[in-house]
CSV table of C-alpha atoms and ligand atoms in Angstrom, one decimal:
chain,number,residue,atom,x,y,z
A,8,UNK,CA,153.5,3.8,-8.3
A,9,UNK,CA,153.0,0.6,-6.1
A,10,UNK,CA,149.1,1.3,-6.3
A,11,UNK,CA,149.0,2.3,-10.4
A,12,UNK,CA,150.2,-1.1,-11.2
A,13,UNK,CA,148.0,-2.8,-8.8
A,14,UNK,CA,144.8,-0.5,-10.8
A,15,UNK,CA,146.3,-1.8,-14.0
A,16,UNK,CA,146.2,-5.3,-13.5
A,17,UNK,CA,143.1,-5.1,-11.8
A,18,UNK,CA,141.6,-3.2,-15.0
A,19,UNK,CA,143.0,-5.7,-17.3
A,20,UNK,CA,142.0,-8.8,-15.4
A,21,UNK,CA,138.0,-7.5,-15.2
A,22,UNK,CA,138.5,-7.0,-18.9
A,23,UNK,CA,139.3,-10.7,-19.7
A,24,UNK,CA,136.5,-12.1,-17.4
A,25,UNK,CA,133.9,-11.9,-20.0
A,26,UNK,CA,135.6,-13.1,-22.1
A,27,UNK,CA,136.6,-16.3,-20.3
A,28,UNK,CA,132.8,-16.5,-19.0
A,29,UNK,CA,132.1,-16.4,-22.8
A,30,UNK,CA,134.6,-19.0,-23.9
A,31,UNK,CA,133.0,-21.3,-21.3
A,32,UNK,CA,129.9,-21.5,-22.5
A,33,UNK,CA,129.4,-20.5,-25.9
A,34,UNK,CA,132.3,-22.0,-27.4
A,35,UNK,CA,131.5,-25.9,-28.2
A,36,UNK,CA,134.2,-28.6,-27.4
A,37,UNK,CA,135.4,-30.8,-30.2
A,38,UNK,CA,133.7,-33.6,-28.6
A,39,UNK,CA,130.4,-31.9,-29.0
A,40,UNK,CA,130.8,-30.3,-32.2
A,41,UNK,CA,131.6,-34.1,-33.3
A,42,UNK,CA,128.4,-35.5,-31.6
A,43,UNK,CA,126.3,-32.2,-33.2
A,44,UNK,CA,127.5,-33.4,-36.7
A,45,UNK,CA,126.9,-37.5,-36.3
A,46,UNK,CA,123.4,-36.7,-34.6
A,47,UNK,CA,122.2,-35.0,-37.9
A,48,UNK,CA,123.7,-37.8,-39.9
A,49,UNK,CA,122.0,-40.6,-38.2
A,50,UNK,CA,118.8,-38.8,-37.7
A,51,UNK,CA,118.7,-37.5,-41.6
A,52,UNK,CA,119.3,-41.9,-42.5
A,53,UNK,CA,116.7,-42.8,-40.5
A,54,UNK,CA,114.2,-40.2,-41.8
A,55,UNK,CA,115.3,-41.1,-45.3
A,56,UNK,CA,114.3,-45.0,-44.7
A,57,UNK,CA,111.1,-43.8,-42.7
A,58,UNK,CA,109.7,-41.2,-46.0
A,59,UNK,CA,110.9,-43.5,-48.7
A,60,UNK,CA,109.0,-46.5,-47.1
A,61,UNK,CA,105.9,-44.5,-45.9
A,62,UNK,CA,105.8,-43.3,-49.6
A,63,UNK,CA,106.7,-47.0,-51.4
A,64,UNK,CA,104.2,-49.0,-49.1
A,65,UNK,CA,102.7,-47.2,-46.4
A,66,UNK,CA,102.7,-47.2,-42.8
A,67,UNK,CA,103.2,-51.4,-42.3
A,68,UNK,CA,105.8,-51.6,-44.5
A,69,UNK,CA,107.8,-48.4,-43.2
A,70,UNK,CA,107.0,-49.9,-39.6
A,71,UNK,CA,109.1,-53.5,-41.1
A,72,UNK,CA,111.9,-51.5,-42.3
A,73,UNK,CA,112.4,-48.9,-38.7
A,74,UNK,CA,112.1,-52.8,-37.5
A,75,UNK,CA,114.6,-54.0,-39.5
A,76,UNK,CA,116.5,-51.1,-40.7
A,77,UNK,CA,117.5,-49.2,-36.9
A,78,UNK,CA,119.6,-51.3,-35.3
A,79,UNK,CA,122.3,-51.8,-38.5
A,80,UNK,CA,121.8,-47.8,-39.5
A,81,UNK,CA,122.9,-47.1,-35.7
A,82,UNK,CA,125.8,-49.6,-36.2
A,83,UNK,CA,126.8,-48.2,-39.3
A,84,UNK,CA,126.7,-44.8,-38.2
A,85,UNK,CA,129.0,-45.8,-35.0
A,86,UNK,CA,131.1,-48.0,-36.5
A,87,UNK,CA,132.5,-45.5,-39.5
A,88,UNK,CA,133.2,-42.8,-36.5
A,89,UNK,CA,134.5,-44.5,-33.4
A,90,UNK,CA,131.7,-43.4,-31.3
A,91,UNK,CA,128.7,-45.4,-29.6
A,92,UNK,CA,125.5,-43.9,-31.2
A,93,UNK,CA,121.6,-44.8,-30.3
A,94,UNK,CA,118.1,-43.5,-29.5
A,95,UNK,CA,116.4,-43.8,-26.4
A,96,UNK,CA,113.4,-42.2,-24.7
A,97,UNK,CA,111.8,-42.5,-21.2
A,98,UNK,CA,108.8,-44.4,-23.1
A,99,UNK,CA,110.7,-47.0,-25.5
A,100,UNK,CA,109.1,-49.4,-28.3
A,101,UNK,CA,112.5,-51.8,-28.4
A,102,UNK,CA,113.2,-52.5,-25.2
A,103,UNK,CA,117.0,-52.7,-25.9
A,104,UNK,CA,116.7,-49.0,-26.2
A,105,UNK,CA,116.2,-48.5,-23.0
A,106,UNK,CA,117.7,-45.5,-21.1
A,107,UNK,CA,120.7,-46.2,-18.6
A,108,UNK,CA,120.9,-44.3,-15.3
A,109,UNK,CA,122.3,-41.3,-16.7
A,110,UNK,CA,120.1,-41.0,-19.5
A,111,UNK,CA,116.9,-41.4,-17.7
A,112,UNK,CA,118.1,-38.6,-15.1
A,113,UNK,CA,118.5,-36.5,-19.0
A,114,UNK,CA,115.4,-37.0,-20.8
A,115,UNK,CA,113.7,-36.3,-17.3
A,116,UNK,CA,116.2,-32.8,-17.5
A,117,UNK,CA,115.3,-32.4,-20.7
A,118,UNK,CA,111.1,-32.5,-20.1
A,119,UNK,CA,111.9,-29.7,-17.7
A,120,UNK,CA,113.8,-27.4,-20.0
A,121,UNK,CA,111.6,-27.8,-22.3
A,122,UNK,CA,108.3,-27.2,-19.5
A,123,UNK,CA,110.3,-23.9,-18.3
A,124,UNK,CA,110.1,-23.1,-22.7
A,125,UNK,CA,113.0,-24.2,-23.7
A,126,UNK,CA,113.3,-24.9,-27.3
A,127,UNK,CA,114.1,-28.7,-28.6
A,128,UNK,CA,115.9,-26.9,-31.9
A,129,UNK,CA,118.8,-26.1,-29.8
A,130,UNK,CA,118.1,-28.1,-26.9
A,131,UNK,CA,121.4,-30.9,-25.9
A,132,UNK,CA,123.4,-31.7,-23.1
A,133,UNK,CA,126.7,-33.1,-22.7
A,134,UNK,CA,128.9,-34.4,-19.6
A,135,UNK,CA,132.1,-36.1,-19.2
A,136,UNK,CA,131.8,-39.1,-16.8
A,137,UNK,CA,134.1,-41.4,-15.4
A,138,UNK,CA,133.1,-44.7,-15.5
A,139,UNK,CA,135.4,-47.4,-13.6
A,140,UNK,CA,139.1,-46.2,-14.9
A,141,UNK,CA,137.3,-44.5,-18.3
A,142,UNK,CA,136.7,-41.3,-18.6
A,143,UNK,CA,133.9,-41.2,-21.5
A,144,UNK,CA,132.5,-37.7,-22.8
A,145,UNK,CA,128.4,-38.8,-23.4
A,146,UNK,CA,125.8,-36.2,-25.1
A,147,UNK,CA,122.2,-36.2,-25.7
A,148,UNK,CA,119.6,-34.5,-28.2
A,149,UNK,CA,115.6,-34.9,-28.0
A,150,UNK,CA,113.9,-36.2,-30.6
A,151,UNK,CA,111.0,-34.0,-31.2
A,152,UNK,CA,107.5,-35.4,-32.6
A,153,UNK,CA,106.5,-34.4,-35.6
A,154,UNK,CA,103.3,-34.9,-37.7
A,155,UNK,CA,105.0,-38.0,-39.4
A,156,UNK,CA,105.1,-39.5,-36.1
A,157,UNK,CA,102.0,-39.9,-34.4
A,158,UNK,CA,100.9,-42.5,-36.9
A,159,UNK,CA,102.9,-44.8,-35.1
A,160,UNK,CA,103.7,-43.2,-31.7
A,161,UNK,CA,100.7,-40.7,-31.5
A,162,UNK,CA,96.9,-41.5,-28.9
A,163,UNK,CA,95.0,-42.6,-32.0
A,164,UNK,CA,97.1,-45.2,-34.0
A,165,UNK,CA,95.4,-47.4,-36.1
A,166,UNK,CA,94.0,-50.9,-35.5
A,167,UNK,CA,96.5,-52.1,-38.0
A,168,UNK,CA,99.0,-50.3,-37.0
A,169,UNK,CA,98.8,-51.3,-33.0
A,170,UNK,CA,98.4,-55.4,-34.1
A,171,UNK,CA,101.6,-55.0,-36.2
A,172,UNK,CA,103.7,-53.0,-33.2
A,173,UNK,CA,102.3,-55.2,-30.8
A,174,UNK,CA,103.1,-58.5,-33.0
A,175,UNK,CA,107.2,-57.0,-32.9
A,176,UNK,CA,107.3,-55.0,-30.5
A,177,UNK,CA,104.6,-57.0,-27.2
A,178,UNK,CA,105.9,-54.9,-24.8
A,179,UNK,CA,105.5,-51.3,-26.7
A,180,UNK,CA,105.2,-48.5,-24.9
A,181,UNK,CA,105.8,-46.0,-27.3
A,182,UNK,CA,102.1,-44.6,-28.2
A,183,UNK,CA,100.5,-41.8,-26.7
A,184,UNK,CA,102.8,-38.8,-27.8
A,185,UNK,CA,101.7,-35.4,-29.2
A,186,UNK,CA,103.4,-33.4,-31.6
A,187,UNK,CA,106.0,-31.1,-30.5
A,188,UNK,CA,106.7,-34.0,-27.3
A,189,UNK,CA,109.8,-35.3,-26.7
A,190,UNK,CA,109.7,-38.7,-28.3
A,191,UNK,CA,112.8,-39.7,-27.1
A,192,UNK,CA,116.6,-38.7,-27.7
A,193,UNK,CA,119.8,-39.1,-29.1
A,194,UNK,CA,122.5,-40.5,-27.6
A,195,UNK,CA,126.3,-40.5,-28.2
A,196,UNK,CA,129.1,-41.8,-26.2
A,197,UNK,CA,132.8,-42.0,-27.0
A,198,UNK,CA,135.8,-42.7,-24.4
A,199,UNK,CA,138.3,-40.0,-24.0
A,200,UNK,CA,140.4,-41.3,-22.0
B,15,HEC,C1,105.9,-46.5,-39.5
B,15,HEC,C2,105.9,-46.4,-38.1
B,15,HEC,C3,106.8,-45.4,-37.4
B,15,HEC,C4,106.8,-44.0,-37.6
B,15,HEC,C5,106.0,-43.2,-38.6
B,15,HEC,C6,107.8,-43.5,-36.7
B,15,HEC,N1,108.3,-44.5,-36.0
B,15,HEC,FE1,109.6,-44.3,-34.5
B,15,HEC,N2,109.7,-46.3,-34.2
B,15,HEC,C7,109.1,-47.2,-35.0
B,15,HEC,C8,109.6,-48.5,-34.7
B,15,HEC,C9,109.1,-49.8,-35.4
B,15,HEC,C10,110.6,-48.3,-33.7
B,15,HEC,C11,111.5,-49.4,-33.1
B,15,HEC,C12,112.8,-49.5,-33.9
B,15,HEC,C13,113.8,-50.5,-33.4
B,15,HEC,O1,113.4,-51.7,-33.3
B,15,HEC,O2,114.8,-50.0,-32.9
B,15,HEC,C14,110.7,-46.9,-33.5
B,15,HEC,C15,111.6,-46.4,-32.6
B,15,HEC,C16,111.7,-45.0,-32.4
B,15,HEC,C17,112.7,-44.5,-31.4
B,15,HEC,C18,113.7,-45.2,-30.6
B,15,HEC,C19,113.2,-45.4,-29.1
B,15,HEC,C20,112.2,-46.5,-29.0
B,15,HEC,O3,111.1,-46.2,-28.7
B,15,HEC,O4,112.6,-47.7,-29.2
B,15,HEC,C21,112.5,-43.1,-31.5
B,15,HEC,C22,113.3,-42.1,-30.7
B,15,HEC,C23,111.5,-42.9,-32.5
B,15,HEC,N3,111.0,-44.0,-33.0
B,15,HEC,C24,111.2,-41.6,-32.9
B,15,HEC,C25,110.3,-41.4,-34.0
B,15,HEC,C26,110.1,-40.0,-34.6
B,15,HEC,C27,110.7,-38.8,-34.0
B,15,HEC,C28,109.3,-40.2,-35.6
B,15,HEC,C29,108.8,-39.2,-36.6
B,15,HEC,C30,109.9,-38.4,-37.3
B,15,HEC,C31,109.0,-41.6,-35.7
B,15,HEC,N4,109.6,-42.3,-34.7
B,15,HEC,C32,108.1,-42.2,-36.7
B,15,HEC,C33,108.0,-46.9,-35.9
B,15,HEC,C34,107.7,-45.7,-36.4
Protein backbone atom coordinates (compact mmCIF):
# COMPACT_ATOMS: atom_id res chain seq x y z
CA UNK A 1 0.00 0.00 0.00
CA UNK A 2 2.68 2.40 1.62
CA UNK A 3 4.83 1.82 -1.65
CA UNK A 4 1.64 2.21 -4.37
CA UNK A 5 0.99 5.64 -3.16
CA UNK A 6 4.58 6.57 -3.05
CA UNK A 7 4.57 5.11 -7.24
CA UNK A 8 1.52 7.36 -7.69
CA UNK A 9 2.82 10.51 -6.66
CA UNK A 10 5.90 9.93 -8.14
CA UNK A 11 4.05 9.14 -11.59
CA UNK A 12 2.05 12.18 -11.35
CA UNK A 13 4.79 14.58 -10.29
CA UNK A 14 7.19 13.41 -13.52
CA UNK A 15 3.96 14.12 -15.50
CA UNK A 16 3.75 17.83 -14.53
CA UNK A 17 7.48 18.47 -15.00
CA UNK A 18 7.19 19.21 -18.57
CA UNK A 19 4.81 20.99 -18.25
CA UNK A 20 6.24 23.38 -15.73
CA UNK A 21 9.68 23.26 -17.88
CA UNK A 22 7.23 24.42 -20.71
CA UNK A 23 5.48 27.16 -18.74
CA UNK A 24 8.93 28.54 -17.95
CA UNK A 25 9.98 29.22 -21.11
CA UNK A 26 7.55 29.31 -23.64
CA UNK A 27 4.98 31.17 -21.94
CA UNK A 28 5.79 35.17 -22.18
CA UNK A 29 5.28 37.41 -18.98
CA UNK A 30 2.94 40.33 -19.26
CA UNK A 31 5.80 42.47 -18.99
CA UNK A 32 7.24 41.07 -22.15
CA UNK A 33 4.20 40.60 -24.14
CA UNK A 34 3.75 44.53 -23.27
CA UNK A 35 7.35 45.44 -24.52
CA UNK A 36 6.71 42.86 -27.80
CA UNK A 37 3.69 45.07 -28.63
CA UNK A 38 5.28 48.89 -27.93
CA UNK A 39 8.57 47.67 -29.87
CA UNK A 40 6.43 47.09 -33.06
CA UNK A 41 4.62 50.35 -32.46
CA UNK A 42 7.64 52.56 -32.24
CA UNK A 43 9.56 50.83 -34.78
CA UNK A 44 6.43 50.84 -37.42
CA UNK A 45 6.40 55.20 -36.49
CA UNK A 46 9.70 55.50 -37.15
CA UNK A 47 9.70 53.51 -40.45
CA UNK A 48 6.60 55.47 -41.45
CA UNK A 49 8.60 58.98 -41.02
CA UNK A 50 11.86 57.31 -42.61
CA UNK A 51 9.65 55.92 -46.22
CA UNK A 52 7.41 59.02 -46.38
CA UNK A 53 10.51 61.36 -46.23
CA UNK A 54 12.81 59.23 -48.36
CA UNK A 55 9.87 59.24 -50.86
CA UNK A 56 8.85 63.28 -50.48
CA UNK A 57 12.60 64.53 -50.54
CA UNK A 58 15.12 61.99 -50.55
CA UNK A 59 17.83 60.87 -48.49
CA UNK A 60 18.89 64.69 -46.83
CA UNK A 61 15.57 65.46 -46.09
CA UNK A 62 14.64 61.98 -44.47
CA UNK A 63 18.11 62.31 -42.67
CA UNK A 64 16.52 66.06 -41.07
CA UNK A 65 13.33 64.46 -40.06
CA UNK A 66 15.21 60.89 -38.08
CA UNK A 67 17.16 64.21 -36.72
CA UNK A 68 14.33 65.85 -35.75
CA UNK A 69 11.64 63.49 -35.58
CA UNK A 70 13.40 60.44 -33.03
CA UNK A 71 13.72 61.86 -29.95
CA UNK A 72 9.80 63.21 -29.68
CA UNK A 73 8.45 59.80 -31.53
CA UNK A 74 10.39 57.91 -28.62
CA UNK A 75 8.74 60.34 -26.04
CA UNK A 76 5.53 59.90 -27.42
CA UNK A 77 5.64 56.38 -27.61
CA UNK A 78 6.76 56.26 -23.72
CA UNK A 79 4.86 58.75 -22.45
CA UNK A 80 1.25 57.31 -23.67
CA UNK A 81 2.39 53.77 -22.00
CA UNK A 82 4.28 54.33 -18.82
CA UNK A 83 7.29 52.68 -19.98
CA UNK A 84 10.95 54.16 -20.86
CA UNK A 85 11.41 53.34 -24.63
CA UNK A 86 14.74 54.03 -26.93
CA UNK A 87 17.18 52.66 -29.45
CA UNK A 88 20.68 52.04 -28.93
CA UNK A 89 23.43 50.02 -30.60
CA UNK A 90 27.12 49.31 -29.73
CA UNK A 91 28.03 51.81 -32.81
CA UNK A 92 25.63 54.90 -32.12
CA UNK A 93 25.08 58.13 -34.45
CA UNK A 94 23.45 60.36 -31.29
CA UNK A 95 25.51 59.97 -28.77
CA UNK A 96 22.71 60.23 -26.22
CA UNK A 97 21.81 56.90 -27.37
CA UNK A 98 24.37 55.35 -25.99
CA UNK A 99 24.21 51.94 -24.45
CA UNK A 100 24.34 51.63 -20.44
CA UNK A 101 26.23 48.84 -18.78
CA UNK A 102 23.58 46.40 -19.20
CA UNK A 103 22.85 47.07 -22.61
CA UNK A 104 26.30 46.95 -23.96
CA UNK A 105 26.80 43.43 -22.10
CA UNK A 106 23.15 42.63 -24.53
CA UNK A 107 23.90 43.77 -27.87
CA UNK A 108 27.45 42.12 -27.31
CA UNK A 109 24.96 38.75 -26.30
CA UNK A 110 22.95 39.41 -29.01
CA UNK A 111 26.08 39.46 -31.85
CA UNK A 112 26.74 35.98 -30.47
CA UNK A 113 23.27 34.50 -30.79
CA UNK A 114 23.13 35.68 -33.81
CA UNK A 115 27.10 34.35 -34.89
CA UNK A 116 25.98 30.78 -33.35
CA UNK A 117 22.58 31.38 -36.27
CA UNK A 118 20.31 32.69 -34.34
CA UNK A 119 17.67 34.51 -36.06
CA UNK A 120 17.00 38.43 -35.37
CA UNK A 121 13.01 37.80 -36.28
CA UNK A 122 12.58 36.25 -32.90
CA UNK A 123 15.65 37.25 -31.35
CA UNK A 124 14.93 39.45 -27.66
CA UNK A 125 15.92 39.32 -24.19
CA UNK A 126 14.51 40.36 -21.12
CA UNK A 127 15.70 40.60 -17.26
CA UNK A 128 14.41 41.98 -14.20
CA UNK A 129 17.09 43.98 -12.34
CA UNK A 130 17.22 45.72 -9.21
CA UNK A 131 18.53 48.92 -9.25
CA UNK A 132 19.08 50.74 -5.80
CA UNK A 133 15.50 49.93 -3.98
CA UNK A 134 13.81 49.49 -7.72
CA UNK A 135 13.18 46.53 -9.14
CA UNK A 136 12.77 47.43 -13.00
CA UNK A 137 11.87 44.60 -15.58
CA UNK A 138 14.23 45.94 -18.87
CA UNK A 139 13.99 44.08 -22.51
CA UNK A 140 15.79 44.42 -25.72
CA UNK A 141 15.21 43.64 -29.51
CA UNK A 142 17.94 44.11 -32.41
CA UNK A 143 17.35 46.20 -34.99
CA UNK A 144 18.23 44.39 -38.15
CA UNK A 145 19.72 46.27 -41.36
CA UNK A 146 17.86 46.27 -44.05
CA UNK A 147 18.41 47.51 -47.68
CA UNK A 148 16.84 50.96 -46.71
CA UNK A 149 19.50 51.34 -44.33
CA UNK A 150 22.85 51.31 -45.70
CA UNK A 151 22.24 54.63 -47.47
CA UNK A 152 22.82 56.13 -44.34
CA UNK A 153 24.57 53.56 -42.07
CA UNK A 154 25.96 51.19 -44.78
CA UNK A 155 30.43 51.25 -46.07
CA UNK A 156 29.59 53.28 -49.13
CA UNK A 157 27.37 56.39 -48.06
CA UNK A 158 27.42 59.12 -50.20
CA UNK A 159 29.55 62.34 -50.15
CA UNK A 160 26.44 64.16 -49.38
CA UNK A 161 25.13 62.05 -47.24
CA UNK A 162 28.53 61.77 -44.85
CA UNK A 163 28.85 65.98 -44.90
CA UNK A 164 25.21 66.19 -43.69
CA UNK A 165 25.62 63.29 -40.76
CA UNK A 166 28.89 64.68 -39.95
CA UNK A 167 27.44 68.47 -39.86
CA UNK A 168 24.57 66.93 -36.97
CA UNK A 169 25.90 64.23 -35.88
CA UNK A 170 30.41 65.15 -35.63
CA UNK A 171 31.00 62.31 -33.73
CA UNK A 172 28.97 59.60 -35.92
CA UNK A 173 29.87 56.30 -35.73
CA UNK A 174 27.15 54.73 -37.20
CA UNK A 175 28.42 53.76 -40.92
CA UNK A 176 29.92 50.69 -41.95
CA UNK A 177 27.01 48.14 -41.48
CA UNK A 178 25.83 45.41 -43.89
CA UNK A 179 22.55 44.25 -44.44
CA UNK A 180 21.26 41.55 -42.25
CA UNK A 181 23.84 43.33 -39.17
CA UNK A 182 22.63 44.27 -36.10
CA UNK A 183 22.32 47.96 -36.39
CA UNK A 184 21.48 48.45 -33.07
CA UNK A 185 18.41 47.54 -30.63
CA UNK A 186 15.43 48.30 -28.90
CA UNK A 187 15.19 49.05 -25.59
CA UNK A 188 12.39 49.15 -22.96
CA UNK A 189 12.35 49.71 -19.33
CA UNK A 190 9.54 50.01 -16.87
CA UNK A 191 9.72 49.75 -12.86
CA UNK A 192 7.84 47.00 -11.33
CA UNK A 193 8.30 47.49 -8.22
C1 LIG B 1 18.06 59.02 -44.22
C2 LIG B 1 19.15 58.50 -43.41
C3 LIG B 1 18.84 57.31 -42.54
C4 LIG B 1 18.36 56.10 -42.95
C5 LIG B 1 17.95 55.66 -44.35
C6 LIG B 1 18.32 55.27 -41.76
N1 LIG B 1 18.74 55.96 -40.67
FE1 LIG B 1 19.00 55.23 -38.80
N2 LIG B 1 19.55 57.04 -38.14
C7 LIG B 1 19.63 58.17 -38.93
C8 LIG B 1 19.82 59.32 -38.07
C9 LIG B 1 19.94 60.78 -38.52
C10 LIG B 1 19.86 58.82 -36.74
C11 LIG B 1 20.01 59.62 -35.45
C12 LIG B 1 18.62 59.92 -34.90
C13 LIG B 1 18.66 60.64 -33.57
O1 LIG B 1 19.14 61.77 -33.54
O2 LIG B 1 18.21 60.02 -32.58
C14 LIG B 1 19.68 57.40 -36.84
C15 LIG B 1 19.69 56.57 -35.74
C16 LIG B 1 19.43 55.23 -35.78
C17 LIG B 1 19.41 54.34 -34.62
C18 LIG B 1 19.58 54.76 -33.16
C19 LIG B 1 20.96 54.51 -32.62
C20 LIG B 1 21.95 55.56 -33.07
O3 LIG B 1 22.83 55.18 -33.86
O4 LIG B 1 21.86 56.73 -32.65
C21 LIG B 1 19.13 53.11 -35.07
C22 LIG B 1 19.01 51.84 -34.25
C23 LIG B 1 18.95 53.21 -36.50
N3 LIG B 1 19.15 54.50 -36.91
C24 LIG B 1 18.59 52.16 -37.32
C25 LIG B 1 18.24 52.31 -38.65
C26 LIG B 1 17.65 51.24 -39.44
C27 LIG B 1 17.38 49.83 -38.94
C28 LIG B 1 17.41 51.76 -40.67
C29 LIG B 1 16.74 51.09 -41.86
C30 LIG B 1 15.39 50.59 -41.61
C31 LIG B 1 17.86 53.15 -40.66
N4 LIG B 1 18.35 53.44 -39.41
C32 LIG B 1 17.84 53.98 -41.76
C33 LIG B 1 19.55 58.23 -40.30
C34 LIG B 1 19.09 57.22 -41.10
Amino acid sequence: MKTMSIKVLLVSTLSILPLLANAGENVASQETLQARSLVKAFGSDLKHVLKTSMKSGGPIKALEQCNIQAGPIAVKNSSSSGWNIARTSLKVRNESNAPDEWESTTLRQFEKRKAAGEQLKTMEYSETVREGDKLVYRYMKPIPTAGLCVTCHGSDVSEEITTKVKSLYPNDQATGFKVGDIRGAFTLQKRIN
